[in-house]
XYZ file of N, CA and C in Angstrom:
267
model
N 0.830 -1.183 0.000
C 0.000 0.000 0.000
C 0.877 1.250 0.000
N 2.085 1.123 0.524
C 2.989 2.264 0.535
C 3.460 2.601 -0.876
N 3.392 1.630 -1.777
C 3.825 1.860 -3.154
C 2.655 2.126 -4.094
N 1.460 2.301 -3.545
C 0.315 2.678 -4.360
C -0.725 1.599 -4.574
N -0.611 0.478 -3.937
C -1.608 -0.573 -4.082
C -2.878 -0.185 -3.346
N -4.004 -0.571 -3.906
C -5.293 -0.324 -3.267
C -5.560 -1.418 -2.242
N -6.510 -1.160 -1.356
C -6.882 -2.153 -0.346
C -7.387 -3.428 -0.990
N -8.147 -3.292 -2.071
C -8.675 -4.477 -2.753
C -7.550 -5.305 -3.367
N -6.493 -4.652 -3.834
C -5.348 -5.384 -4.391
C -4.642 -6.202 -3.317
N -4.458 -5.597 -2.159
C -3.801 -6.298 -1.048
C -4.666 -7.460 -0.579
N -5.957 -7.236 -0.475
C -6.885 -8.287 -0.050
C -6.864 -9.455 -1.036
N -6.925 -9.158 -2.322
C -6.892 -10.194 -3.357
C -5.566 -10.968 -3.320
N -4.470 -10.279 -3.115
C -3.159 -10.922 -3.070
C -3.041 -11.862 -1.883
N -3.435 -11.402 -0.712
C -3.303 -12.227 0.494
C -4.230 -13.437 0.443
N -5.464 -13.217 0.011
C -6.396 -14.343 -0.081
C -5.956 -15.322 -1.165
N -5.473 -14.817 -2.284
C -4.992 -15.692 -3.354
C -3.817 -16.546 -2.923
N -2.858 -15.931 -2.239
C -1.691 -16.692 -1.783
C -2.048 -17.655 -0.662
N -3.046 -17.322 0.124
C -3.449 -18.216 1.203
C -4.285 -19.389 0.722
N -5.117 -19.165 -0.284
C -5.996 -20.230 -0.769
C -5.298 -21.189 -1.734
N -4.216 -20.776 -2.342
C -3.516 -21.644 -3.298
C -3.096 -22.971 -2.665
N -2.426 -22.989 -1.508
C -2.070 -24.282 -0.912
C -3.291 -25.084 -0.456
N -4.359 -24.391 -0.086
C -5.578 -25.093 0.330
C -6.183 -25.827 -0.863
N -6.242 -25.167 -2.009
C -6.792 -25.799 -3.204
C -5.928 -26.957 -3.678
N -4.617 -26.795 -3.614
C -3.714 -27.896 -3.990
C -3.898 -29.069 -3.037
N -3.990 -28.784 -1.751
C -4.196 -29.845 -0.768
C -5.526 -30.549 -0.934
N -6.567 -29.797 -1.267
C -7.882 -30.405 -1.488
C -7.845 -31.313 -2.706
N -7.176 -30.871 -3.748
C -7.046 -31.704 -4.948
C -6.259 -32.970 -4.686
N -5.145 -32.821 -3.968
C -4.338 -34.008 -3.633
C -5.091 -34.943 -2.701
N -5.867 -34.382 -1.783
C -6.663 -35.203 -0.873
C -7.748 -35.977 -1.601
N -8.401 -35.328 -2.563
C -9.412 -36.025 -3.355
C -8.780 -37.137 -4.190
N -7.614 -36.858 -4.764
C -6.922 -37.888 -5.548
C -6.496 -39.051 -4.657
N -5.989 -38.751 -3.474
C -5.571 -39.811 -2.553
C -6.751 -40.635 -2.081
N -7.886 -39.967 -1.834
C -9.059 -40.725 -1.399
C -9.582 -41.618 -2.509
N -9.446 -41.178 -3.758
C -9.857 -42.024 -4.879
C -8.939 -43.237 -5.007
N -7.642 -43.017 -4.779
C -6.686 -44.126 -4.868
C -6.831 -45.103 -3.704
N -7.208 -44.610 -2.549
C -7.320 -45.449 -1.360
C -8.766 -45.842 -1.044
N -9.648 -45.743 -2.029
C -11.072 -45.994 -1.797
C -11.328 -47.404 -1.284
N -10.638 -48.362 -1.804
C -10.858 -49.747 -1.373
C -10.460 -49.932 0.092
N -9.349 -49.346 0.486
C -8.899 -49.442 1.879
C -9.841 -48.678 2.808
N -10.268 -47.489 2.385
C -11.146 -46.672 3.208
C -12.551 -47.257 3.318
N -12.963 -48.027 2.340
C -14.300 -48.586 2.349
C -14.593 -49.438 3.568
N -13.609 -50.147 4.076
C -13.801 -50.982 5.257
C -13.883 -50.180 6.546
N -13.446 -48.932 6.535
C -13.440 -48.116 7.745
C -14.691 -47.248 7.887
N -15.464 -47.136 6.820
C -16.623 -46.249 6.836
C -17.902 -47.038 7.037
N -18.851 -46.426 7.709
C -20.137 -47.073 7.953
C -21.251 -46.199 7.388
N -22.013 -46.724 6.483
C -23.158 -46.013 5.941
C -22.833 -45.020 4.832
N -21.574 -44.906 4.465
C -21.161 -43.977 3.426
C -20.143 -44.688 2.548
N -20.278 -44.542 1.254
C -19.288 -45.112 0.345
C -18.017 -44.293 0.347
N -16.917 -44.932 0.020
C -15.625 -44.238 0.034
C -15.530 -43.197 -1.076
N -16.328 -43.359 -2.118
C -16.306 -42.394 -3.216
C -17.647 -41.676 -3.356
N -18.360 -41.492 -2.271
C -19.657 -40.816 -2.290
C -19.456 -39.351 -2.657
N -19.951 -38.913 -3.824
C -19.688 -37.536 -4.264
C -20.290 -36.471 -3.338
N -21.443 -36.746 -2.748
C -22.044 -35.755 -1.851
C -21.189 -35.548 -0.606
N -20.677 -36.628 -0.050
C -19.841 -36.522 1.140
C -18.521 -35.832 0.822
N -17.876 -36.235 -0.267
C -16.607 -35.613 -0.641
C -16.805 -34.133 -0.963
N -17.889 -33.809 -1.656
C -18.167 -32.411 -1.982
C -18.429 -31.573 -0.741
N -19.182 -32.148 0.203
C -19.469 -31.416 1.444
C -18.197 -31.180 2.247
N -17.343 -32.179 2.316
C -16.095 -32.037 3.070
C -15.203 -30.979 2.432
N -15.090 -31.008 1.118
C -14.259 -30.015 0.426
C -14.860 -28.618 0.595
N -16.183 -28.490 0.504
C -16.823 -27.188 0.669
C -16.607 -26.630 2.077
N -16.722 -27.478 3.070
C -16.485 -27.027 4.453
C -15.025 -26.629 4.639
N -14.109 -27.423 4.096
C -12.679 -27.096 4.183
C -12.393 -25.748 3.537
N -12.952 -25.514 2.360
C -12.711 -24.248 1.674
C -13.328 -23.070 2.424
N -14.512 -23.257 2.977
C -15.163 -22.171 3.718
C -14.387 -21.813 4.984
N -13.945 -22.813 5.715
C -13.179 -22.554 6.940
C -11.837 -21.910 6.604
N -11.183 -22.401 5.559
C -9.894 -21.833 5.155
C -10.048 -20.387 4.702
N -11.087 -20.122 3.921
C -11.306 -18.762 3.446
C -11.577 -17.806 4.598
N -12.358 -18.244 5.569
C -12.620 -17.365 6.706
C -11.367 -17.169 7.558
N -10.540 -18.204 7.674
C -9.297 -18.075 8.446
C -8.289 -17.178 7.739
N -8.357 -17.104 6.437
C -7.439 -16.255 5.674
C -7.983 -14.837 5.558
N -9.295 -14.698 5.452
C -9.896 -13.386 5.203
C -9.759 -12.439 6.387
N -9.808 -12.953 7.602
C -9.721 -12.078 8.778
C -8.365 -11.364 8.842
N -7.232 -12.067 8.762
C -5.955 -11.336 8.765
C -5.750 -10.500 7.500
N -6.305 -10.945 6.371
C -6.166 -10.168 5.140
C -6.913 -8.847 5.265
N -8.082 -8.889 5.842
C -8.860 -7.669 6.051
C -8.134 -6.743 7.015
N -7.529 -7.324 8.034
C -6.767 -6.527 9.002
C -5.544 -5.892 8.327
N -4.941 -6.607 7.384
C -3.762 -6.073 6.683
C -4.115 -4.870 5.829
N -5.338 -4.807 5.327
C -5.724 -3.653 4.513
C -5.954 -2.402 5.349
N -6.132 -2.555 6.641
C -6.396 -1.403 7.515
C -5.136 -0.808 8.137
N -3.999 -1.452 7.922
C -2.750 -0.975 8.512
C -2.264 0.254 7.746
N -1.886 1.276 8.478
C -1.326 2.464 7.856
C 0.097 2.151 7.401
N 0.408 2.316 6.115
C 1.748 1.964 5.618
C 2.872 2.698 6.329
N 2.661 3.949 6.716
C 3.707 4.723 7.378
C 4.025 4.110 8.739
N 3.017 3.704 9.464
C 3.222 3.096 10.781
C 3.928 1.746 10.617
N 3.523 0.960 9.628
C 4.146 -0.338 9.393
C 5.612 -0.190 9.001
N 5.917 0.772 8.139
C 7.310 0.972 7.722
C 8.151 1.539 8.847
N 7.555 2.350 9.704
C 8.298 2.918 10.819
C 8.686 1.830 11.832
N 7.816 0.844 12.005
C 8.118 -0.216 12.985
C 9.174 -1.183 12.472
N 9.395 -1.202 11.171
C 10.437 -2.059 10.598
C 11.752 -1.424 10.889
């Protein structure tokens, strides 16, 4: 922001960098669950190992929690006065 970035730019940057590992992890987790479906099938009761509704709900909850955990500090970062932040460095 000290170099001319808008608050929305900082917010987009922080959320983008924070969500990237979450999305990669969700993709790898879905791939791993597909590969281990036979093993996981014996551990689950009442739900299939590849049940799309369950996998979709879990991924949606993971993304929502991650986004809220990232958005709070990102929003706080947009409110910091650049002069005060640079002075403390």
